[in-house]
Amino acid sequence: MTDLDRAPVDDDSLLPADGSAAQDLPAGPALIDVPAARRWLAILALALGGFGIGVTEFVTMGLLPNIAADLLPGQYAVDAAGANANAGLLVSAYALGVVVGAPTIAAAAARWPRKRLLLVLVAVFVVGNLLSAILPSFGLVLAARFLSALPHGAYFGIASLVAASLMGPDKRARGVAFVLGGLTIANVVGVPFGTFLGQNFGWRSAYLMVGIIFAVTFVAIALTVPFRPGDPTATMRNELKAFTRLQVWLTLAVGSIGFGGVFAVYTYVAPVVTDVTRQGDGFVPWVLVAFGVGMTIGNALAGWLTDRSVKRSLVIGILGTGVSVLAFALTAHTVAGLMISIFFVGAFAGSCSPAIQTRLMDVSHNAQTIAAALNHSALNIGNTLGAFLGGVAIAAGFGYLAPAYVGVGLAALGFVALLASFAVDRARSRA
């Protein structure tokens, strides 16, 4: 093992989670030395997969009323708000699929060559999204959304490790951010376009489009990502040791609780536009664009900031999430307030993921594969939690802005978990 392969320590993280010396930190992803042109083509191929994931995950929110009207017509005719809340279960089902699939696949396939695993995961995406587009009933589409989500966390985890290896140790967070950049750009281009497509040609056309994106991704990864043999020493037992570390759990709590504030708002943004801001369906894609632009900018800045200080980046991301979600609750009744606040919700949401991803890689030691995937389990627990609690608030009659106040509370709890994680660092540095 050379110093080149060693993951850098955050400037204000003195010791790893178990109190061992700093020089015992785990190795980061080994550098993949390839020509610059192929490196960037490979990263673009990985980011294209992130783009497809971003569309399939977020387009449901923009089409929620359309899906509810089609798959739950009886309830929608007498209680549109209740039908929209029930359709929100599609968001929760996807998030639960991520939570289940990420650690399971990452641990079970730890020895696989990463390129081969990426191709299998993308193939599952193709199948899951095509089923979402053609199955006839709400229950079956719910199952298809769960299936579509199973590869999500593992894909981002493995793709992030490959990108970090391609970029080198000094730019690992930027490598992660490039892959996640596909997801954020999806919120600028893919999700609004998918929403427009679904509103005008039926919501199923959006999932058909996503299936095609993943088919193209499969070919792109096959042609550009370098093949490296799997790690014969990797075992499920070693990967699962990540769950024995307190700092892993605290970092997961930051993402799963704090990030729930974003999805408490974003899941129900379409009915907020139509029922609170009093704009037509055609305005929803523009709100999604504002969110996506913010997410893209936040993700890009976070890659740069996280390479300098993981902790500082985390503090900015979680605090900013709480403040921006509160601003949404207070101002979304006006067009200007809606657009500005949703931009900042997206910006701080985009800033959280690279920092949480890098923090997990630091505190997980040799369980790098599962740690990289767990980030997306955590964020999608937040997705599930935010969507569910937001739906409860709406169903209870508190209105479409009530989920935003729920989101403020979730962000505050996430910040408490972050402070607890930092306190553990300080205690162990003094021990």
Short mmCIF file of C-alpha atoms in Angstrom, two decimals:
data_model
loop_
_atom_site.label_atom_id
_atom_site.label_comp_id
_atom_site.label_asym_id
_atom_site.label_seq_id
_atom_site.Cartn_x
_atom_site.Cartn_y
_atom_site.Cartn_z
CA MET A 1 0.00 0.00 0.00
CA THR A 2 1.43 3.36 -0.97
CA ASP A 3 0.64 6.80 0.38
CA LEU A 4 -1.04 7.51 -2.95
CA ASP A 5 -3.70 4.91 -2.12
CA ARG A 6 -4.42 6.25 1.34
CA ALA A 7 -7.58 8.30 1.89
CA PRO A 8 -6.77 11.77 3.23
CA VAL A 9 -7.93 12.69 6.71
CA ASP A 10 -10.27 15.63 7.09
CA ASP A 11 -8.39 18.63 8.41
CA ASP A 12 -10.48 18.70 11.57
CA SER A 13 -11.13 14.95 11.98
CA LEU A 14 -8.20 13.88 14.12
CA LEU A 15 -9.00 10.24 14.74
CA PRO A 16 -11.11 7.51 13.19
CA ALA A 17 -14.20 6.15 14.85
CA ASP A 18 -12.60 3.37 16.91
CA GLY A 19 -9.88 5.53 18.42
CA SER A 20 -6.99 4.01 16.46
CA ALA A 21 -4.14 6.13 15.28
CA ALA A 22 -4.60 8.31 12.23
CA GLN A 23 -2.07 6.28 10.27
CA ASP A 24 -4.38 3.26 10.59
CA LEU A 25 -7.11 4.83 8.53
CA PRO A 26 -8.36 2.57 5.75
CA ALA A 27 -7.07 2.70 2.27
CA GLY A 28 -9.08 4.72 -0.18
CA PRO A 29 -9.84 3.42 -3.64
CA ALA A 30 -6.67 2.43 -5.48
CA LEU A 31 -5.75 4.80 -8.30
CA ILE A 32 -6.78 3.65 -11.80
CA ASP A 33 -4.19 5.00 -14.20
CA VAL A 34 -5.76 5.46 -17.65
CA PRO A 35 -5.40 8.12 -20.37
CA ALA A 36 -7.20 11.37 -19.58
CA ALA A 37 -9.66 11.05 -22.47
CA ARG A 38 -10.82 7.61 -21.35
CA ARG A 39 -10.96 8.74 -17.73
CA TRP A 40 -13.43 11.48 -18.56
CA LEU A 41 -15.48 9.29 -20.89
CA ALA A 42 -15.77 6.71 -18.12
CA ILE A 43 -16.82 9.33 -15.58
CA LEU A 44 -19.39 10.70 -18.04
CA ALA A 45 -20.76 7.17 -18.53
CA LEU A 46 -21.09 6.77 -14.76
CA ALA A 47 -22.71 10.20 -14.50
CA LEU A 48 -25.21 9.20 -17.22
CA GLY A 49 -26.33 6.40 -14.93
CA GLY A 50 -26.70 8.98 -12.17
CA PHE A 51 -28.77 11.07 -14.56
CA GLY A 52 -31.13 8.16 -15.18
CA ILE A 53 -31.42 7.49 -11.45
CA GLY A 54 -32.20 11.15 -10.82
CA VAL A 55 -35.00 11.11 -13.36
CA THR A 56 -36.59 7.87 -12.17
CA GLU A 57 -36.39 8.90 -8.52
CA PHE A 58 -37.68 12.46 -8.80
CA VAL A 59 -40.05 12.48 -11.77
CA THR A 60 -42.68 10.71 -9.67
CA MET A 61 -43.01 13.82 -7.50
CA GLY A 62 -43.82 16.04 -10.47
CA LEU A 63 -46.38 13.56 -11.81
CA LEU A 64 -47.99 12.63 -8.50
CA PRO A 65 -51.44 14.12 -9.31
CA ASN A 66 -51.42 12.50 -12.78
CA ILE A 67 -50.52 9.09 -11.34
CA ALA A 68 -53.13 9.43 -8.58
CA ALA A 69 -55.87 10.36 -11.06
CA ASP A 70 -55.04 7.38 -13.29
CA LEU A 71 -54.30 4.61 -10.77
CA LEU A 72 -56.59 5.76 -7.93
CA PRO A 73 -59.49 7.28 -9.90
CA GLY A 74 -62.24 6.53 -7.39
CA GLN A 75 -60.48 8.15 -4.47
CA TYR A 76 -59.18 11.02 -6.60
CA ALA A 77 -62.72 11.93 -7.68
CA VAL A 78 -63.88 12.47 -4.09
CA ASP A 79 -60.64 13.31 -2.22
CA ALA A 80 -57.80 14.54 -4.43
CA ALA A 81 -55.57 15.40 -1.45
CA GLY A 82 -56.00 11.93 0.01
CA ALA A 83 -55.27 10.30 -3.35
CA ASN A 84 -52.14 12.41 -3.77
CA ALA A 85 -51.02 11.40 -0.28
CA ASN A 86 -51.57 7.72 -1.10
CA ALA A 87 -49.76 8.08 -4.43
CA GLY A 88 -46.85 9.38 -2.37
CA LEU A 89 -46.38 5.72 -1.36
CA LEU A 90 -44.72 5.27 -4.75
CA VAL A 91 -42.00 7.62 -3.53
CA SER A 92 -41.73 5.71 -0.25
CA ALA A 93 -41.61 2.35 -2.07
CA TYR A 94 -38.72 3.55 -4.21
CA ALA A 95 -36.88 4.85 -1.17
CA LEU A 96 -37.39 1.59 0.72
CA GLY A 97 -36.01 -0.30 -2.27
CA VAL A 98 -32.84 1.78 -2.05
CA VAL A 99 -32.57 1.15 1.69
CA VAL A 100 -32.91 -2.61 1.23
CA GLY A 101 -30.85 -2.96 -1.93
CA ALA A 102 -27.83 -0.80 -1.12
CA PRO A 103 -26.27 -2.73 1.77
CA THR A 104 -27.50 -6.12 0.59
CA ILE A 105 -26.06 -5.88 -2.91
CA ALA A 106 -22.87 -4.10 -1.81
CA ALA A 107 -22.05 -6.72 0.82
CA ALA A 108 -23.07 -9.76 -1.26
CA ALA A 109 -21.13 -8.62 -4.34
CA ALA A 110 -18.05 -7.24 -2.55
CA ARG A 111 -15.73 -9.58 -4.48
CA TRP A 112 -17.19 -8.86 -7.89
CA PRO A 113 -15.27 -6.83 -10.44
CA ARG A 114 -16.82 -3.38 -10.19
CA LYS A 115 -17.48 -2.97 -13.90
CA ARG A 116 -19.38 -6.25 -14.05
CA LEU A 117 -21.47 -5.30 -11.03
CA LEU A 118 -22.27 -1.90 -12.54
CA LEU A 119 -23.54 -3.54 -15.73
CA VAL A 120 -25.80 -5.93 -13.79
CA LEU A 121 -27.20 -3.05 -11.75
CA VAL A 122 -27.95 -1.00 -14.86
CA ALA A 123 -29.71 -3.97 -16.45
CA VAL A 124 -32.03 -4.18 -13.41
CA PHE A 125 -32.76 -0.46 -13.81
CA VAL A 126 -33.84 -1.06 -17.40
CA VAL A 127 -36.23 -3.86 -16.43
CA GLY A 128 -37.68 -2.06 -13.39
CA ASN A 129 -38.47 1.13 -15.25
CA LEU A 130 -40.01 -0.62 -18.21
CA LEU A 131 -42.26 -2.54 -15.81
CA SER A 132 -43.22 0.76 -14.14
CA ALA A 133 -44.28 1.99 -17.57
CA ILE A 134 -46.49 -0.96 -18.52
CA LEU A 135 -48.00 -2.54 -15.38
CA PRO A 136 -51.74 -1.78 -15.05
CA SER A 137 -52.56 -1.36 -11.34
CA PHE A 138 -51.35 0.78 -8.44
CA GLY A 139 -50.17 -2.26 -6.46
CA LEU A 140 -48.12 -3.63 -9.36
CA VAL A 141 -46.59 -0.24 -10.14
CA LEU A 142 -45.74 0.07 -6.44
CA ALA A 143 -43.87 -3.25 -6.66
CA ALA A 144 -42.11 -2.13 -9.85
CA ARG A 145 -40.93 1.07 -8.16
CA PHE A 146 -39.46 -1.02 -5.33
CA LEU A 147 -37.66 -3.24 -7.87
CA SER A 148 -36.40 -0.20 -9.80
CA ALA A 149 -34.82 1.13 -6.62
CA LEU A 150 -32.89 -1.95 -5.52
CA PRO A 151 -29.73 -1.13 -7.57
CA HIS A 152 -29.80 2.62 -6.73
CA GLY A 153 -27.53 2.75 -3.68
CA ALA A 154 -25.16 0.05 -4.86
CA TYR A 155 -24.78 1.77 -8.24
CA PHE A 156 -23.92 5.14 -6.72
CA GLY A 157 -21.64 3.50 -4.17
CA ILE A 158 -19.65 1.48 -6.71
CA ALA A 159 -19.67 4.27 -9.29
CA SER A 160 -18.37 6.70 -6.66
CA LEU A 161 -15.51 4.36 -5.75
CA VAL A 162 -14.60 3.93 -9.42
CA ALA A 163 -14.75 7.69 -10.02
CA ALA A 164 -12.62 8.36 -6.93
CA SER A 165 -10.06 5.87 -8.23
CA LEU A 166 -10.04 7.54 -11.64
CA MET A 167 -9.60 11.02 -10.15
CA GLY A 168 -6.93 10.16 -7.57
CA PRO A 169 -6.78 10.66 -3.77
CA ASP A 170 -6.50 14.44 -3.75
CA LYS A 171 -9.73 14.82 -5.74
CA ARG A 172 -11.81 11.90 -4.45
CA ALA A 173 -14.75 14.04 -3.28
CA ARG A 174 -14.81 15.73 -6.67
CA GLY A 175 -14.92 12.30 -8.28
CA VAL A 176 -17.94 11.48 -6.12
CA ALA A 177 -19.48 14.84 -6.98
CA PHE A 178 -19.06 14.22 -10.73
CA VAL A 179 -21.06 11.00 -10.48
CA LEU A 180 -23.70 12.65 -8.31
CA GLY A 181 -23.66 15.53 -10.79
CA GLY A 182 -25.60 13.30 -13.17
CA LEU A 183 -28.37 13.12 -10.59
CA THR A 184 -28.38 16.86 -10.02
CA ILE A 185 -28.40 17.66 -13.74
CA ALA A 186 -31.34 15.28 -14.04
CA ASN A 187 -33.25 17.70 -11.84
CA VAL A 188 -32.44 20.55 -14.21
CA VAL A 189 -33.19 18.81 -17.50
CA GLY A 190 -34.43 15.24 -17.14
CA VAL A 191 -37.05 15.60 -14.41
CA PRO A 192 -38.71 18.72 -15.84
CA PHE A 193 -38.71 17.16 -19.31
CA GLY A 194 -40.02 13.88 -17.93
CA THR A 195 -42.72 15.78 -16.08
CA PHE A 196 -43.68 17.64 -19.26
CA LEU A 197 -43.69 14.36 -21.18
CA GLY A 198 -45.83 12.67 -18.56
CA GLN A 199 -48.32 15.51 -18.36
CA ASN A 200 -48.79 15.62 -22.12
CA PHE A 201 -48.38 11.98 -23.22
CA GLY A 202 -49.33 10.07 -20.07
CA TRP A 203 -47.23 9.54 -16.95
CA ARG A 204 -46.06 6.13 -18.20
CA SER A 205 -44.07 7.76 -20.99
CA ALA A 206 -41.70 9.25 -18.38
CA TYR A 207 -40.68 5.81 -17.12
CA LEU A 208 -40.32 4.53 -20.68
CA MET A 209 -37.89 7.39 -21.32
CA VAL A 210 -35.89 6.39 -18.23
CA GLY A 211 -35.66 2.79 -19.42
CA ILE A 212 -34.10 4.03 -22.66
CA ILE A 213 -31.61 6.21 -20.74
CA PHE A 214 -30.43 3.18 -18.77
CA ALA A 215 -30.09 1.09 -21.94
CA VAL A 216 -27.75 3.75 -23.33
CA THR A 217 -25.89 3.84 -19.99
CA PHE A 218 -25.30 0.09 -20.18
CA VAL A 219 -23.57 0.46 -23.54
CA ALA A 220 -21.55 3.49 -22.40
CA ILE A 221 -20.22 1.75 -19.28
CA ALA A 222 -19.40 -1.39 -21.25
CA LEU A 223 -17.31 0.64 -23.71
CA THR A 224 -15.52 3.12 -21.42
CA VAL A 225 -15.12 1.96 -17.81
CA PRO A 226 -11.80 0.10 -17.30
CA PHE A 227 -12.05 -3.48 -16.09
CA ARG A 228 -10.30 -4.36 -12.84
CA PRO A 229 -10.42 -7.77 -11.16
CA GLY A 230 -12.50 -8.07 -8.02
CA ASP A 231 -10.95 -8.15 -4.56
CA PRO A 232 -10.64 -11.84 -3.56
CA THR A 233 -10.08 -10.85 0.09
CA ALA A 234 -13.36 -8.94 0.34
CA THR A 235 -16.07 -10.79 2.26
CA MET A 236 -19.60 -10.05 3.36
CA ARG A 237 -18.44 -10.42 6.97
CA ASN A 238 -15.80 -7.71 6.58
CA GLU A 239 -18.20 -5.38 4.82
CA LEU A 240 -20.83 -5.84 7.51
CA LYS A 241 -18.31 -4.77 10.16
CA ALA A 242 -19.19 -1.22 9.15
CA PHE A 243 -22.36 -1.64 11.22
CA THR A 244 -20.31 -2.18 14.40
CA ARG A 245 -18.90 1.37 14.29
CA LEU A 246 -20.72 4.12 16.16
CA GLN A 247 -19.57 6.82 13.77
CA VAL A 248 -21.09 4.97 10.83
CA TRP A 249 -24.46 4.95 12.60
CA LEU A 250 -24.23 8.61 13.55
CA THR A 251 -23.32 9.60 9.99
CA LEU A 252 -26.21 7.53 8.65
CA ALA A 253 -28.50 9.34 11.10
CA VAL A 254 -27.36 12.70 9.74
CA GLY A 255 -28.40 11.67 6.24
CA SER A 256 -31.51 9.66 7.03
CA ILE A 257 -33.06 12.19 9.40
CA GLY A 258 -31.64 15.51 8.24
CA PHE A 259 -32.20 14.81 4.55
CA GLY A 260 -35.82 13.90 5.28
CA GLY A 261 -36.49 17.62 5.47
CA VAL A 262 -35.79 17.96 1.75
CA PHE A 263 -38.20 15.21 0.75
CA ALA A 264 -40.94 16.38 3.07
CA VAL A 265 -41.00 19.43 0.78
CA TYR A 266 -40.08 17.97 -2.60
CA THR A 267 -42.47 15.01 -2.59
CA TYR A 268 -45.50 17.31 -2.53
CA VAL A 269 -44.15 20.20 -4.58
CA ALA A 270 -46.64 19.65 -7.43
CA PRO A 271 -49.77 20.17 -5.29
CA VAL A 272 -48.06 23.14 -3.58
CA VAL A 273 -47.67 24.76 -7.01
CA THR A 274 -51.29 24.18 -8.00
CA ASP A 275 -53.12 24.59 -4.68
CA VAL A 276 -50.94 27.00 -2.66
CA THR A 277 -49.16 29.17 -5.23
CA ARG A 278 -52.20 28.87 -7.54
CA GLN A 279 -50.29 28.12 -10.73
CA GLY A 280 -51.21 25.64 -13.45
CA ASP A 281 -49.67 22.20 -14.02
CA GLY A 282 -47.43 23.71 -16.67
CA PHE A 283 -45.57 25.67 -14.01
CA VAL A 284 -44.47 22.55 -12.13
CA PRO A 285 -41.54 21.75 -14.48
CA TRP A 286 -40.13 25.25 -13.96
CA VAL A 287 -40.16 24.76 -10.21
CA LEU A 288 -38.35 21.45 -10.72
CA VAL A 289 -35.78 23.26 -12.87
CA ALA A 290 -35.14 25.75 -10.05
CA PHE A 291 -34.66 22.87 -7.61
CA GLY A 292 -32.35 21.08 -10.04
CA VAL A 293 -30.20 24.13 -10.77
CA GLY A 294 -29.77 24.66 -7.04
CA MET A 295 -28.90 21.00 -6.57
CA THR A 296 -26.31 21.08 -9.35
CA ILE A 297 -24.60 24.19 -7.99
CA GLY A 298 -24.67 22.84 -4.43
CA ASN A 299 -23.21 19.50 -5.49
CA ALA A 300 -20.39 21.14 -7.46
CA LEU A 301 -19.44 23.44 -4.59
CA ALA A 302 -19.65 20.60 -2.08
CA GLY A 303 -17.13 18.50 -4.03
CA TRP A 304 -14.61 21.33 -3.78
CA LEU A 305 -15.40 22.15 -0.12
CA THR A 306 -15.48 18.53 1.06
CA ASP A 307 -11.98 17.91 -0.30
CA ARG A 308 -10.90 20.66 2.11
CA SER A 309 -13.06 19.95 5.16
CA VAL A 310 -15.67 17.22 5.43
CA LYS A 311 -17.00 18.57 8.72
CA ARG A 312 -17.42 22.14 7.53
CA SER A 313 -19.24 20.94 4.44
CA LEU A 314 -21.62 18.84 6.56
CA VAL A 315 -22.43 21.73 8.89
CA ILE A 316 -23.22 24.07 6.00
CA GLY A 317 -25.36 21.44 4.27
CA ILE A 318 -27.54 20.44 7.21
CA LEU A 319 -28.00 23.94 8.65
CA GLY A 320 -28.74 25.32 5.20
CA THR A 321 -31.33 22.61 4.61
CA GLY A 322 -33.24 23.58 7.74
CA VAL A 323 -33.18 27.29 6.96
CA SER A 324 -34.19 26.88 3.31
CA VAL A 325 -37.06 24.49 4.12
CA LEU A 326 -38.36 26.99 6.68
CA ALA A 327 -38.13 29.74 4.05
CA PHE A 328 -40.19 27.52 1.72
CA ALA A 329 -42.89 27.12 4.36
CA LEU A 330 -43.08 30.87 4.90
CA THR A 331 -42.90 32.10 1.31
CA ALA A 332 -44.21 29.42 -1.09
CA HIS A 333 -47.61 31.10 -1.37
CA THR A 334 -45.96 33.59 -3.78
CA VAL A 335 -44.28 32.71 -7.06
CA ALA A 336 -41.07 34.55 -6.17
CA GLY A 337 -40.91 32.98 -2.71
CA LEU A 338 -41.57 29.53 -4.14
CA MET A 339 -38.87 29.76 -6.82
CA ILE A 340 -36.19 31.28 -4.60
CA SER A 341 -36.76 28.96 -1.65
CA ILE A 342 -36.96 25.78 -3.75
CA PHE A 343 -33.66 26.79 -5.40
CA PHE A 344 -31.96 26.92 -2.00
CA VAL A 345 -33.62 23.71 -0.82
CA GLY A 346 -32.06 22.06 -3.88
CA ALA A 347 -28.68 23.74 -3.33
CA PHE A 348 -28.30 22.52 0.23
CA ALA A 349 -29.70 19.10 -0.65
CA GLY A 350 -27.05 18.81 -3.37
CA SER A 351 -24.32 19.86 -0.96
CA CYS A 352 -25.08 17.15 1.60
CA SER A 353 -24.51 13.98 -0.41
CA PRO A 354 -20.79 14.27 -1.34
CA ALA A 355 -19.94 15.22 2.25
CA ILE A 356 -21.93 12.34 3.78
CA GLN A 357 -20.48 9.94 1.21
CA THR A 358 -16.92 10.98 2.03
CA ARG A 359 -17.53 10.93 5.79
CA LEU A 360 -18.85 7.36 5.55
CA MET A 361 -15.82 6.29 3.54
CA ASP A 362 -13.57 7.76 6.24
CA VAL A 363 -15.26 6.19 9.27
CA SER A 364 -15.99 2.75 7.78
CA HIS A 365 -12.33 1.69 7.54
CA ASN A 366 -11.98 -1.37 5.27
CA ALA A 367 -15.70 -1.73 4.52
CA GLN A 368 -15.44 0.75 1.64
CA THR A 369 -17.95 -0.86 -0.70
CA ILE A 370 -20.84 -1.04 1.72
CA ALA A 371 -20.01 2.37 3.20
CA ALA A 372 -20.20 4.01 -0.21
CA ALA A 373 -23.59 2.39 -0.82
CA LEU A 374 -24.95 3.15 2.65
CA ASN A 375 -24.96 6.86 1.89
CA HIS A 376 -27.88 6.30 -0.46
CA SER A 377 -29.66 4.05 2.01
CA ALA A 378 -29.45 6.90 4.51
CA LEU A 379 -30.67 9.53 2.07
CA ASN A 380 -33.57 7.36 1.00
CA ILE A 381 -34.57 6.61 4.56
CA GLY A 382 -34.84 10.39 4.66
CA ASN A 383 -36.86 10.20 1.45
CA THR A 384 -39.23 7.66 2.99
CA LEU A 385 -39.46 9.50 6.30
CA GLY A 386 -40.07 12.89 4.73
CA ALA A 387 -42.64 11.61 2.23
CA PHE A 388 -44.48 9.58 4.88
CA LEU A 389 -44.60 12.25 7.58
CA GLY A 390 -45.47 14.91 5.01
CA GLY A 391 -48.33 12.74 3.76
CA VAL A 392 -49.56 12.25 7.33
CA ALA A 393 -49.61 16.02 7.85
CA ILE A 394 -51.54 16.57 4.61
CA ALA A 395 -54.02 13.75 5.31
CA ALA A 396 -54.62 15.25 8.77
CA GLY A 397 -55.86 18.41 7.09
CA PHE A 398 -52.96 20.76 7.84
CA GLY A 399 -52.49 21.71 4.18
CA TYR A 400 -49.77 21.28 1.59
CA LEU A 401 -47.27 23.52 3.41
CA ALA A 402 -47.42 21.43 6.59
CA PRO A 403 -44.74 18.99 5.31
CA ALA A 404 -42.26 21.86 5.18
CA TYR A 405 -42.63 22.44 8.93
CA VAL A 406 -42.14 18.70 9.41
CA GLY A 407 -38.97 19.09 7.32
CA VAL A 408 -37.59 21.82 9.59
CA GLY A 409 -37.90 19.47 12.55
CA LEU A 410 -36.17 16.65 10.67
CA ALA A 411 -33.29 18.90 9.65
CA ALA A 412 -32.88 20.01 13.27
CA LEU A 413 -32.71 16.40 14.46
CA GLY A 414 -30.13 15.64 11.74
CA PHE A 415 -27.99 18.51 13.00
CA VAL A 416 -28.16 17.09 16.54
CA ALA A 417 -26.84 13.75 15.18
CA LEU A 418 -24.03 15.64 13.43
CA LEU A 419 -23.02 17.40 16.65
CA ALA A 420 -23.04 14.05 18.45
CA SER A 421 -20.71 12.61 15.81
CA PHE A 422 -18.31 15.52 16.22
CA ALA A 423 -18.42 15.09 20.01
CA VAL A 424 -17.37 11.45 19.63
CA ASP A 425 -14.43 12.58 17.50
CA ARG A 426 -13.33 15.06 20.16
CA ALA A 427 -13.70 12.54 22.99
CA ARG A 428 -11.62 9.94 21.20
CA SER A 429 -8.93 12.46 20.25
CA ARG A 430 -8.48 13.19 23.97
CA ALA A 431 -8.47 9.52 25.02
#
